[in-house]
Amino acid sequence: MSILLLTHPHTSMIESTAFLGPMRSLGYTFYSGVPCSLLQPLINSVICHQDSAYIAAASEGEAIGITFGAFLAGRKTVTMCQNSGLGNMANPLTSLNATFKIPTLLITTWRGEPGQQDEPQHELMGQITHKLLDTLKIHWLPFPESTTEVMAVIEEADTYMQTRQSPFALVLREGTLTSSLFSEYPSHTLPTTKSYQQILAFNQPQVRLTRTQAIKQILDICVETDVVIATTGKTGRELFTLQDRPGNLYVVGGMGTASAIGLGIALSNPKQRVIVLDGDGAALMKLGTLATIGHYQPKNLLHIILDNETHDSTGGQLTASSSVSFAKVATAVNYKNAYAAENLQDIKACLTDSIEQDGPTMLHFKIRPGSPKILGRPSVKPPEVKARLTDFLATNASTHS
C-alpha cells in the first residue's frame, strides 16, 4: 500500500524528514520503539519510507532487545520511547548494552517538562529525565530544534557511539517537530498460516529431561551456521559448558529479552536461522514479545522455551508457568507452528519436524528443575562474545547474498 503523509505546520520548528534524511545518509535505517505523541512525526515518517524499517515493540525493554539483535546483524539502530518508558529500559540498557558495549541512538521525549502544562503522571519523570540518563551513564544532547543543527548533532552522536560503543540519547521537547499524519492508516495483512500444532498434556514429570539433556538434543539439530541465543542464568552457562562456539550468544543480563534479540537478528538477516533458548520465567516477563514475533512473522526464528516451572538460577522459586501453555499462547498470537513435549521421544520428534517448517515456530519443552552441581560460567567476556558473533553473522550474510 502506498501511504502519503499530510504535514500540518503548527508552531513546530522542523519537519521529521529534515532529521531522517541525514540519519539515512549515516546508515541509520532500523528503528524500534513504543510510541509517544511527540514521536508521531518520526515514527510515521519511518513507517512510510521504503528504505527504513520500524518494528513496533510491545514494551520499551523489548525495543532495546530488538535493536540489540539488529546491531549484532550489522544494522545501525534507533530506539524511541516516551521518557516514562526509560524506566522499562533501565535494566537492558545497564545489563545488556553497557555490558556487551552495544550502541543505539536513543530518542526519548521530554513529557512533563518543568514549566509546561502536561498530565500529572509525567510531572516527576519530567523533572528527572536528564538526571536519569546521567545516572545510566548515557551521554545526551537536546534533539535539534532547527534544520541547521541536525547534521552536527547526529554526527556528534554517531561519532560518540562508534568510538565508545555505547548508547547516545537525544531528548525531544514538545513542539520541536511538525506533525505528520497518515492520509491512510497502514494495514498489516496477516499471512495465511497453517498452525502445525503438536500440543500435548503434561502429566509425566518423571520422564522429563534435565536442561542439559534438553540442550544436547537441541544442539543435535543445529548446523554450523545457526545462531543460538541462550537466556539469562543457567541456560547460558549450560550451553557454554556443552558447546562454546562463535554463533552462541549468552544473554547474561536483560532477563526476558532473548526472544527480542533473536527477533532483531532474524528480521535483519532473513536467511539466517536463529534459535532462541528461553526460560519460563524469562518468557513470562516479556510475554508481549511473543505477540511481536507473531506479528512480524520471521520465517527463520525457532523459539524454544525450556520450562521447569521455577526460577532455577535464583534458588528454585516457582513461576506461574504450571498454568500456562506457551504453545497455545504462541498459536493465539500467530506463530506459524507450535509444539509441546516433555519426554525424550516427543522432544526429538518435535525438533526434527520443526526444522523442516517455516517459522516462527514455538517449542515448549517441560523439563526437570535443577542443574549440574558443578557449573562454570562463560569465560569469554561479553564484548568478545559480541565481536565474534557479529563477525559470524557478517560471514554468514555474505555467504547467503
mmCIF file of C-alpha atoms in Angstrom:
data_model
loop_
_atom_site.group_PDB
_atom_site.id
_atom_site.type_symbol
_atom_site.label_atom_id
_atom_site.label_comp_id
_atom_site.label_asym_id
_atom_site.label_seq_id
_atom_site.Cartn_x
_atom_site.Cartn_y
_atom_site.Cartn_z
ATOM 1 C CA MET A 1 0.000 0.000 0.000
ATOM 2 C CA SER A 2 1.257 3.479 -0.829
ATOM 3 C CA ILE A 3 0.923 5.799 2.159
ATOM 4 C CA LEU A 4 1.157 9.579 1.921
ATOM 5 C CA LEU A 5 1.813 11.898 4.833
ATOM 6 C CA LEU A 6 -0.178 15.057 5.389
ATOM 7 C CA THR A 7 2.016 17.610 7.115
ATOM 8 C CA HIS A 8 0.289 20.284 9.161
ATOM 9 C CA PRO A 9 2.558 23.143 10.227
ATOM 10 C CA HIS A 10 1.900 24.454 13.703
ATOM 11 C CA THR A 11 4.434 26.218 15.885
ATOM 12 C CA SER A 12 6.891 23.363 15.415
ATOM 13 C CA MET A 13 10.394 24.072 14.241
ATOM 14 C CA ILE A 14 11.471 21.315 11.842
ATOM 15 C CA GLU A 15 9.959 18.532 9.781
ATOM 16 C CA SER A 16 10.820 14.920 10.537
ATOM 17 C CA THR A 17 12.294 14.462 7.057
ATOM 18 C CA ALA A 18 14.940 17.075 7.851
ATOM 19 C CA PHE A 19 16.162 14.728 10.583
ATOM 20 C CA LEU A 20 15.576 11.356 8.956
ATOM 21 C CA GLY A 21 17.308 12.209 5.677
ATOM 22 C CA PRO A 22 20.694 12.882 7.305
ATOM 23 C CA MET A 23 20.151 9.832 9.527
ATOM 24 C CA ARG A 24 19.768 7.624 6.442
ATOM 25 C CA SER A 25 22.913 9.152 4.953
ATOM 26 C CA LEU A 26 24.799 7.870 8.013
ATOM 27 C CA GLY A 27 23.246 4.410 7.703
ATOM 28 C CA TYR A 28 20.534 4.544 10.366
ATOM 29 C CA THR A 29 17.613 2.651 8.841
ATOM 30 C CA PHE A 30 16.466 0.271 11.615
ATOM 31 C CA TYR A 31 14.079 1.700 14.217
ATOM 32 C CA SER A 32 12.146 0.165 17.083
ATOM 33 C CA GLY A 33 10.218 1.623 19.950
ATOM 34 C CA VAL A 34 6.963 2.386 21.706
ATOM 35 C CA PRO A 35 5.015 5.464 20.509
ATOM 36 C CA CYS A 36 4.597 8.808 22.207
ATOM 37 C CA SER A 37 2.535 11.636 20.713
ATOM 38 C CA LEU A 38 5.737 13.709 20.463
ATOM 39 C CA LEU A 39 7.361 10.917 18.431
ATOM 40 C CA GLN A 40 4.451 10.702 15.990
ATOM 41 C CA PRO A 41 6.206 12.608 13.165
ATOM 42 C CA LEU A 42 9.317 10.442 13.343
ATOM 43 C CA ILE A 43 7.540 7.110 13.629
ATOM 44 C CA ASN A 44 5.026 7.894 10.898
ATOM 45 C CA SER A 45 7.752 9.066 8.526
ATOM 46 C CA VAL A 46 9.888 5.973 9.143
ATOM 47 C CA ILE A 47 6.895 3.709 8.537
ATOM 48 C CA CYS A 48 6.228 5.454 5.231
ATOM 49 C CA HIS A 49 9.796 5.319 3.933
ATOM 50 C CA GLN A 50 10.691 2.179 1.985
ATOM 51 C CA ASP A 51 14.370 2.367 2.924
ATOM 52 C CA SER A 52 13.705 2.284 6.674
ATOM 53 C CA ALA A 53 12.202 -0.322 8.991
ATOM 54 C CA TYR A 54 10.146 0.389 12.099
ATOM 55 C CA ILE A 55 9.485 -2.539 14.437
ATOM 56 C CA ALA A 56 6.682 -1.750 16.877
ATOM 57 C CA ALA A 57 7.616 -3.232 20.239
ATOM 58 C CA ALA A 58 5.218 -4.224 22.995
ATOM 59 C CA SER A 59 7.426 -2.600 25.635
ATOM 60 C CA GLU A 60 10.423 -0.300 25.785
ATOM 61 C CA GLY A 61 12.695 -3.011 27.204
ATOM 62 C CA GLU A 62 11.694 -5.267 24.323
ATOM 63 C CA ALA A 63 12.611 -2.499 21.866
ATOM 64 C CA ILE A 64 16.114 -2.394 23.334
ATOM 65 C CA GLY A 65 16.380 -6.156 22.803
ATOM 66 C CA ILE A 66 15.227 -5.848 19.186
ATOM 67 C CA THR A 67 17.766 -3.137 18.336
ATOM 68 C CA PHE A 68 20.444 -5.060 20.251
ATOM 69 C CA GLY A 69 19.891 -8.014 17.922
ATOM 70 C CA ALA A 70 19.732 -5.818 14.824
ATOM 71 C CA PHE A 71 23.071 -4.241 15.737
ATOM 72 C CA LEU A 72 24.665 -7.688 16.022
ATOM 73 C CA ALA A 73 23.398 -8.374 12.499
ATOM 74 C CA GLY A 74 25.115 -5.262 11.158
ATOM 75 C CA ARG A 75 22.422 -2.565 11.399
ATOM 76 C CA LYS A 76 22.810 0.929 12.841
ATOM 77 C CA THR A 77 19.791 1.370 15.079
ATOM 78 C CA VAL A 78 17.493 3.904 16.695
ATOM 79 C CA THR A 79 15.341 3.124 19.748
ATOM 80 C CA MET A 80 12.476 5.509 20.532
ATOM 81 C CA CYS A 81 10.318 5.955 23.617
ATOM 82 C CA GLN A 82 8.457 8.387 25.814
ATOM 83 C CA ASN A 83 10.566 9.388 28.809
ATOM 84 C CA SER A 84 8.192 7.428 31.046
ATOM 85 C CA GLY A 85 9.498 4.344 29.237
ATOM 86 C CA LEU A 86 13.090 4.965 30.293
ATOM 87 C CA GLY A 87 12.284 3.059 33.459
ATOM 88 C CA ASN A 88 11.385 -0.012 31.414
ATOM 89 C CA MET A 89 14.663 0.354 29.512
ATOM 90 C CA ALA A 90 16.913 0.737 32.548
ATOM 91 C CA ASN A 91 17.600 -2.967 33.028
ATOM 92 C CA PRO A 92 18.557 -3.912 29.457
ATOM 93 C CA LEU A 93 20.452 -0.638 28.955
ATOM 94 C CA THR A 94 22.610 -1.288 32.014
ATOM 95 C CA SER A 95 22.913 -5.071 31.927
ATOM 96 C CA LEU A 96 22.984 -5.639 28.138
ATOM 97 C CA ASN A 97 24.050 -2.568 26.171
ATOM 98 C CA ALA A 98 26.589 -1.442 28.739
ATOM 99 C CA THR A 99 27.855 -4.980 29.382
ATOM 100 C CA PHE A 100 28.228 -6.012 25.730
ATOM 101 C CA LYS A 101 29.096 -2.488 24.502
ATOM 102 C CA ILE A 102 26.154 -2.188 22.095
ATOM 103 C CA PRO A 103 25.293 1.298 20.817
ATOM 104 C CA THR A 104 21.868 2.551 19.788
ATOM 105 C CA LEU A 105 20.653 6.084 19.230
ATOM 106 C CA LEU A 106 18.038 6.564 21.923
ATOM 107 C CA ILE A 107 15.406 9.204 21.186
ATOM 108 C CA THR A 108 13.351 9.954 24.274
ATOM 109 C CA THR A 109 10.662 12.585 24.588
ATOM 110 C CA TRP A 110 10.504 15.112 27.402
ATOM 111 C CA ARG A 111 6.963 14.887 28.712
ATOM 112 C CA GLY A 112 6.424 16.786 31.941
ATOM 113 C CA GLU A 113 8.999 19.446 31.130
ATOM 114 C CA PRO A 114 9.042 21.848 34.102
ATOM 115 C CA GLY A 115 7.034 24.960 33.345
ATOM 116 C CA GLN A 116 4.980 23.246 30.626
ATOM 117 C CA GLN A 117 1.413 22.062 31.215
ATOM 118 C CA ASP A 118 1.155 18.269 30.966
ATOM 119 C CA GLU A 119 -0.588 15.277 32.501
ATOM 120 C CA PRO A 120 0.139 14.655 36.200
ATOM 121 C CA GLN A 121 1.756 11.264 35.590
ATOM 122 C CA HIS A 122 4.583 12.975 33.683
ATOM 123 C CA GLU A 123 5.491 15.507 36.360
ATOM 124 C CA LEU A 124 8.145 13.573 38.270
ATOM 125 C CA MET A 125 9.737 11.940 35.212
ATOM 126 C CA GLY A 126 9.850 15.327 33.534
ATOM 127 C CA GLN A 127 11.923 16.608 36.455
ATOM 128 C CA ILE A 128 14.404 13.711 36.427
ATOM 129 C CA THR A 129 14.707 12.670 32.750
ATOM 130 C CA HIS A 130 18.166 14.154 32.225
ATOM 131 C CA LYS A 131 19.379 13.042 35.649
ATOM 132 C CA LEU A 132 18.208 9.518 34.893
ATOM 133 C CA LEU A 133 20.210 9.467 31.650
ATOM 134 C CA ASP A 134 23.219 10.732 33.597
ATOM 135 C CA THR A 135 22.705 8.015 36.214
ATOM 136 C CA LEU A 136 22.564 5.406 33.440
ATOM 137 C CA LYS A 137 25.832 6.906 32.123
ATOM 138 C CA ILE A 138 24.217 7.663 28.774
ATOM 139 C CA HIS A 139 25.578 10.785 27.102
ATOM 140 C CA TRP A 140 22.790 13.003 25.758
ATOM 141 C CA LEU A 141 22.026 16.166 23.822
ATOM 142 C CA PRO A 142 18.819 18.076 23.145
ATOM 143 C CA PHE A 143 17.103 16.961 19.947
ATOM 144 C CA PRO A 144 17.992 19.513 17.237
ATOM 145 C CA GLU A 145 15.446 22.330 17.031
ATOM 146 C CA SER A 146 16.416 23.748 13.651
ATOM 147 C CA THR A 147 17.488 22.196 10.350
ATOM 148 C CA THR A 148 20.891 23.865 10.604
ATOM 149 C CA GLU A 149 21.620 21.930 13.809
ATOM 150 C CA VAL A 150 20.638 18.473 12.588
ATOM 151 C CA MET A 151 23.801 17.226 10.904
ATOM 152 C CA ALA A 152 26.146 18.468 13.615
ATOM 153 C CA VAL A 153 24.079 16.827 16.354
ATOM 154 C CA ILE A 154 23.707 13.447 14.684
ATOM 155 C CA GLU A 155 27.350 13.390 13.588
ATOM 156 C CA GLU A 156 28.391 14.023 17.198
ATOM 157 C CA ALA A 157 26.092 11.236 18.357
ATOM 158 C CA ASP A 158 27.331 8.874 15.634
ATOM 159 C CA THR A 159 30.994 9.560 16.392
ATOM 160 C CA TYR A 160 30.396 9.017 20.105
ATOM 161 C CA MET A 161 28.611 5.700 19.530
ATOM 162 C CA GLN A 162 31.238 4.445 17.084
ATOM 163 C CA THR A 163 34.064 5.412 19.436
ATOM 164 C CA ARG A 164 32.556 4.405 22.779
ATOM 165 C CA GLN A 165 30.313 1.544 21.594
ATOM 166 C CA SER A 166 27.687 2.956 23.910
ATOM 167 C CA PRO A 167 24.147 4.336 23.524
ATOM 168 C CA PHE A 168 23.640 8.049 22.992
ATOM 169 C CA ALA A 169 20.379 9.871 23.727
ATOM 170 C CA LEU A 170 18.574 12.807 22.131
ATOM 171 C CA VAL A 171 15.909 14.426 24.311
ATOM 172 C CA LEU A 172 12.947 15.677 22.257
ATOM 173 C CA ARG A 173 10.938 18.638 23.524
ATOM 174 C CA GLU A 174 7.280 19.189 22.701
ATOM 175 C CA GLY A 175 6.759 21.404 19.659
ATOM 176 C CA THR A 176 10.066 20.562 18.005
ATOM 177 C CA LEU A 177 8.676 18.579 15.055
ATOM 178 C CA THR A 178 5.837 19.283 12.661
ATOM 179 C CA SER A 179 3.003 16.798 12.849
ATOM 180 C CA SER A 180 2.894 14.093 10.171
ATOM 181 C CA LEU A 181 -0.417 12.290 9.822
ATOM 182 C CA PHE A 182 -1.245 9.283 7.710
ATOM 183 C CA SER A 183 -3.596 10.030 4.828
ATOM 184 C CA GLU A 184 -4.487 6.351 5.117
ATOM 185 C CA TYR A 185 -3.561 4.221 8.093
ATOM 186 C CA PRO A 186 -1.128 1.443 7.218
ATOM 187 C CA SER A 187 -2.600 -2.024 7.331
ATOM 188 C CA HIS A 188 -0.951 -5.306 8.199
ATOM 189 C CA THR A 189 -2.130 -8.301 6.205
ATOM 190 C CA LEU A 190 -1.862 -11.452 8.238
ATOM 191 C CA PRO A 191 -0.189 -14.257 6.310
ATOM 192 C CA THR A 192 -2.070 -17.452 5.738
ATOM 193 C CA THR A 193 -0.695 -19.687 8.462
ATOM 194 C CA LYS A 194 -1.187 -23.347 8.981
ATOM 195 C CA SER A 195 -0.542 -23.750 12.661
ATOM 196 C CA TYR A 196 1.226 -27.065 12.776
ATOM 197 C CA GLN A 197 0.447 -27.958 16.341
ATOM 198 C CA GLN A 198 1.505 -30.867 18.435
ATOM 199 C CA ILE A 199 0.176 -29.774 21.789
ATOM 200 C CA LEU A 200 0.271 -32.466 24.440
ATOM 201 C CA ALA A 201 -0.894 -32.727 28.011
ATOM 202 C CA PHE A 202 1.904 -32.518 30.563
ATOM 203 C CA ASN A 203 1.326 -35.276 33.082
ATOM 204 C CA GLN A 204 4.539 -37.301 33.335
ATOM 205 C CA PRO A 205 7.084 -35.257 35.307
ATOM 206 C CA GLN A 206 9.109 -38.409 35.977
ATOM 207 C CA VAL A 207 10.084 -38.700 32.282
ATOM 208 C CA ARG A 208 11.248 -35.117 31.873
ATOM 209 C CA LEU A 209 14.806 -34.356 30.826
ATOM 210 C CA THR A 210 17.242 -32.154 32.642
ATOM 211 C CA ARG A 211 18.024 -28.828 30.999
ATOM 212 C CA THR A 212 21.451 -30.147 29.998
ATOM 213 C CA GLN A 213 19.872 -33.190 28.328
ATOM 214 C CA ALA A 214 17.348 -30.983 26.508
ATOM 215 C CA ILE A 215 20.049 -28.602 25.244
ATOM 216 C CA LYS A 216 22.039 -31.610 23.966
ATOM 217 C CA GLN A 217 19.045 -32.660 21.891
ATOM 218 C CA ILE A 218 18.700 -29.136 20.511
ATOM 219 C CA LEU A 219 22.381 -28.976 19.595
ATOM 220 C CA ASP A 220 21.955 -32.204 17.641
ATOM 221 C CA ILE A 221 19.681 -30.422 15.145
ATOM 222 C CA CYS A 222 21.891 -27.338 14.835
ATOM 223 C CA VAL A 223 24.079 -26.737 11.830
ATOM 224 C CA GLU A 224 27.333 -24.810 11.812
ATOM 225 C CA THR A 225 25.737 -21.569 10.596
ATOM 226 C CA ASP A 226 22.943 -21.415 13.204
ATOM 227 C CA VAL A 227 22.834 -18.660 15.806
ATOM 228 C CA VAL A 228 21.911 -19.940 19.264
ATOM 229 C CA ILE A 229 20.789 -17.376 21.861
ATOM 230 C CA ALA A 230 20.611 -18.551 25.465
ATOM 231 C CA THR A 231 18.554 -16.668 28.030
ATOM 232 C CA THR A 232 19.877 -15.204 31.263
ATOM 233 C CA GLY A 233 21.110 -17.522 34.008
ATOM 234 C CA LYS A 234 21.926 -21.198 33.956
ATOM 235 C CA THR A 235 20.674 -21.810 30.423
ATOM 236 C CA GLY A 236 23.578 -19.807 29.026
ATOM 237 C CA ARG A 237 26.028 -21.387 31.444
ATOM 238 C CA GLU A 238 24.973 -24.893 30.440
ATOM 239 C CA LEU A 239 25.131 -24.057 26.731
ATOM 240 C CA PHE A 240 28.639 -22.674 27.196
ATOM 241 C CA THR A 241 29.696 -25.817 29.076
ATOM 242 C CA LEU A 242 28.252 -28.128 26.421
ATOM 243 C CA GLN A 243 29.449 -26.292 23.314
ATOM 244 C CA ASP A 244 31.006 -22.866 23.159
ATOM 245 C CA ARG A 245 31.066 -21.531 19.600
ATOM 246 C CA PRO A 246 31.163 -18.151 17.789
ATOM 247 C CA GLY A 247 27.465 -18.461 16.870
ATOM 248 C CA ASN A 248 26.379 -18.506 20.524
ATOM 249 C CA LEU A 249 25.084 -15.530 22.499
ATOM 250 C CA TYR A 250 24.927 -15.839 26.278
ATOM 251 C CA VAL A 251 22.416 -13.211 27.403
ATOM 252 C CA VAL A 252 23.977 -12.550 30.785
ATOM 253 C CA GLY A 253 21.603 -9.663 31.610
ATOM 254 C CA GLY A 254 18.326 -8.213 30.468
ATOM 255 C CA MET A 255 16.152 -11.083 31.640
ATOM 256 C CA GLY A 256 13.303 -11.700 29.199
ATOM 257 C CA THR A 257 14.965 -10.087 26.172
ATOM 258 C CA ALA A 258 16.467 -13.186 24.496
ATOM 259 C CA SER A 259 13.481 -13.583 22.171
ATOM 260 C CA ALA A 260 13.544 -9.877 21.245
ATOM 261 C CA ILE A 261 17.255 -10.127 20.440
ATOM 262 C CA GLY A 262 16.518 -13.160 18.295
ATOM 263 C CA LEU A 263 13.775 -11.232 16.504
ATOM 264 C CA GLY A 264 16.133 -8.335 15.789
ATOM 265 C CA ILE A 265 18.692 -10.681 14.221
ATOM 266 C CA ALA A 266 16.076 -12.661 12.296
ATOM 267 C CA LEU A 267 14.451 -9.575 10.760
ATOM 268 C CA SER A 268 17.818 -8.032 9.868
ATOM 269 C CA ASN A 269 19.041 -11.180 8.109
ATOM 270 C CA PRO A 270 16.068 -13.258 6.896
ATOM 271 C CA LYS A 271 18.326 -16.062 5.624
ATOM 272 C CA GLN A 272 19.995 -16.587 8.997
ATOM 273 C CA ARG A 273 18.404 -19.292 11.161
ATOM 274 C CA VAL A 274 18.062 -18.102 14.746
ATOM 275 C CA ILE A 275 17.387 -20.447 17.668
ATOM 276 C CA VAL A 276 16.361 -18.893 20.984
ATOM 277 C CA LEU A 277 16.682 -20.942 24.178
ATOM 278 C CA ASP A 278 14.292 -19.237 26.583
ATOM 279 C CA GLY A 279 13.187 -19.983 30.119
ATOM 280 C CA ASP A 280 9.683 -19.977 31.548
ATOM 281 C CA GLY A 281 10.367 -17.104 33.949
ATOM 282 C CA ALA A 282 12.048 -15.038 31.246
ATOM 283 C CA ALA A 283 9.293 -15.702 28.703
ATOM 284 C CA LEU A 284 6.612 -14.703 31.210
ATOM 285 C CA MET A 285 8.470 -11.473 31.979
ATOM 286 C CA LYS A 286 8.268 -10.337 28.340
ATOM 287 C CA LEU A 287 5.198 -12.240 27.143
ATOM 288 C CA GLY A 288 4.360 -9.348 24.831
ATOM 289 C CA THR A 289 7.374 -10.221 22.685
ATOM 290 C CA LEU A 290 5.528 -13.353 21.531
ATOM 291 C CA ALA A 291 2.863 -11.100 20.023
ATOM 292 C CA THR A 292 5.533 -9.017 18.274
ATOM 293 C CA ILE A 293 7.123 -12.160 16.836
ATOM 294 C CA GLY A 294 3.741 -13.442 15.665
ATOM 295 C CA HIS A 295 3.013 -10.095 14.032
ATOM 296 C CA TYR A 296 6.265 -9.807 12.069
ATOM 297 C CA GLN A 297 6.419 -13.498 11.097
ATOM 298 C CA PRO A 298 10.174 -14.193 10.898
ATOM 299 C CA LYS A 299 10.393 -17.469 8.978
ATOM 300 C CA ASN A 300 13.882 -18.107 10.308
ATOM 301 C CA LEU A 301 13.123 -17.970 14.041
ATOM 302 C CA LEU A 302 12.860 -21.062 16.254
ATOM 303 C CA HIS A 303 11.781 -20.119 19.781
ATOM 304 C CA ILE A 304 12.304 -22.856 22.388
ATOM 305 C CA ILE A 305 11.078 -22.468 25.957
ATOM 306 C CA LEU A 306 12.753 -24.804 28.459
ATOM 307 C CA ASP A 307 10.141 -24.786 31.206
ATOM 308 C CA ASN A 308 10.949 -26.225 34.628
ATOM 309 C CA GLU A 309 8.281 -24.097 36.376
ATOM 310 C CA THR A 310 10.905 -22.406 38.544
ATOM 311 C CA HIS A 311 13.340 -19.524 38.691
ATOM 312 C CA ASP A 312 16.115 -22.093 38.737
ATOM 313 C CA SER A 313 19.021 -19.663 38.700
ATOM 314 C CA THR A 314 17.866 -17.871 41.860
ATOM 315 C CA GLY A 315 17.023 -20.778 44.142
ATOM 316 C CA GLY A 316 14.065 -22.592 42.613
ATOM 317 C CA GLN A 317 11.192 -20.226 43.416
ATOM 318 C CA LEU A 318 8.052 -21.219 41.494
ATOM 319 C CA THR A 319 6.926 -19.328 38.394
ATOM 320 C CA ALA A 320 3.357 -19.180 37.074
ATOM 321 C CA SER A 321 4.171 -21.456 34.129
ATOM 322 C CA SER A 322 2.464 -24.523 35.608
ATOM 323 C CA SER A 323 -0.810 -22.909 34.493
ATOM 324 C CA VAL A 324 0.480 -21.594 31.133
ATOM 325 C CA SER A 325 0.530 -23.386 27.793
ATOM 326 C CA PHE A 326 3.151 -21.448 25.864
ATOM 327 C CA ALA A 327 2.386 -23.435 22.712
ATOM 328 C CA LYS A 328 -1.279 -22.403 22.844
ATOM 329 C CA VAL A 329 -0.264 -18.801 23.522
ATOM 330 C CA ALA A 330 2.052 -18.950 20.507
ATOM 331 C CA THR A 331 -0.794 -20.245 18.352
ATOM 332 C CA ALA A 332 -3.069 -17.460 19.604
ATOM 333 C CA VAL A 333 -0.537 -14.749 18.670
ATOM 334 C CA ASN A 334 0.072 -16.134 15.174
ATOM 335 C CA TYR A 335 3.209 -18.257 15.406
ATOM 336 C CA LYS A 336 3.082 -20.478 12.363
ATOM 337 C CA ASN A 337 3.945 -23.654 14.262
ATOM 338 C CA ALA A 338 3.606 -24.645 17.901
ATOM 339 C CA TYR A 339 4.682 -27.822 19.667
ATOM 340 C CA ALA A 340 4.793 -29.083 23.225
ATOM 341 C CA ALA A 341 6.611 -32.108 24.639
ATOM 342 C CA GLU A 342 8.064 -33.457 27.868
ATOM 343 C CA ASN A 343 9.733 -36.810 27.101
ATOM 344 C CA LEU A 344 12.783 -37.637 25.037
ATOM 345 C CA GLN A 345 10.946 -39.304 22.165
ATOM 346 C CA ASP A 346 8.479 -36.422 21.691
ATOM 347 C CA ILE A 347 11.186 -33.770 22.059
ATOM 348 C CA LYS A 348 13.242 -35.442 19.337
ATOM 349 C CA ALA A 349 10.193 -35.679 17.076
ATOM 350 C CA CYS A 350 9.263 -32.024 17.625
ATOM 351 C CA LEU A 351 12.813 -30.843 16.939
ATOM 352 C CA THR A 352 13.122 -32.930 13.780
ATOM 353 C CA ASP A 353 9.767 -31.762 12.465
ATOM 354 C CA SER A 354 10.248 -28.103 13.359
ATOM 355 C CA ILE A 355 13.426 -27.624 11.337
ATOM 356 C CA GLU A 356 11.513 -28.588 8.185
ATOM 357 C CA GLN A 357 8.898 -25.847 8.697
ATOM 358 C CA ASP A 358 8.927 -22.118 8.063
ATOM 359 C CA GLY A 359 8.638 -20.170 11.283
ATOM 360 C CA PRO A 360 8.088 -18.515 13.528
ATOM 361 C CA THR A 361 7.969 -21.736 15.499
ATOM 362 C CA MET A 362 7.438 -22.304 19.217
ATOM 363 C CA LEU A 363 8.700 -25.415 21.001
ATOM 364 C CA HIS A 364 7.531 -25.689 24.608
ATOM 365 C CA PHE A 365 9.518 -28.345 26.471
ATOM 366 C CA LYS A 366 8.766 -29.246 30.071
ATOM 367 C CA ILE A 367 11.997 -30.180 31.862
ATOM 368 C CA ARG A 368 13.123 -31.023 35.366
ATOM 369 C CA PRO A 369 14.258 -28.333 37.803
ATOM 370 C CA GLY A 370 17.904 -28.323 38.759
ATOM 371 C CA SER A 371 21.287 -28.068 37.103
ATOM 372 C CA PRO A 372 24.707 -29.757 37.355
ATOM 373 C CA LYS A 373 26.292 -29.357 40.773
ATOM 374 C CA ILE A 374 29.489 -28.068 39.220
ATOM 375 C CA LEU A 375 28.606 -25.484 36.608
ATOM 376 C CA GLY A 376 31.005 -22.893 35.304
ATOM 377 C CA ARG A 377 30.334 -19.528 33.761
ATOM 378 C CA PRO A 378 31.283 -18.320 30.281
ATOM 379 C CA SER A 379 34.963 -17.464 30.254
ATOM 380 C CA VAL A 380 34.511 -15.398 27.100
ATOM 381 C CA LYS A 381 33.762 -11.816 28.128
ATOM 382 C CA PRO A 382 30.566 -10.217 26.770
ATOM 383 C CA PRO A 383 32.369 -7.757 24.424
ATOM 384 C CA GLU A 384 34.308 -10.724 22.994
ATOM 385 C CA VAL A 385 31.059 -12.668 22.554
ATOM 386 C CA LYS A 386 29.663 -9.642 20.696
ATOM 387 C CA ALA A 387 32.727 -9.269 18.480
ATOM 388 C CA ARG A 388 32.887 -12.890 17.395
ATOM 389 C CA LEU A 389 29.105 -13.117 16.885
ATOM 390 C CA THR A 390 28.998 -10.007 14.697
ATOM 391 C CA ASP A 391 31.832 -11.496 12.605
ATOM 392 C CA PHE A 392 29.972 -14.814 12.468
ATOM 393 C CA LEU A 393 26.762 -13.117 11.284
ATOM 394 C CA ALA A 394 28.604 -10.960 8.748
ATOM 395 C CA THR A 395 30.307 -14.032 7.280
ATOM 396 C CA ASN A 396 27.000 -15.883 7.053
ATOM 397 C CA ALA A 397 25.315 -12.864 5.440
ATOM 398 C CA SER A 398 27.994 -12.619 2.767
ATOM 399 C CA THR A 399 27.624 -16.336 2.083
ATOM 400 C CA HIS A 400 23.822 -16.013 1.806
ATOM 401 C CA SER A 401 23.933 -12.994 -0.511
#
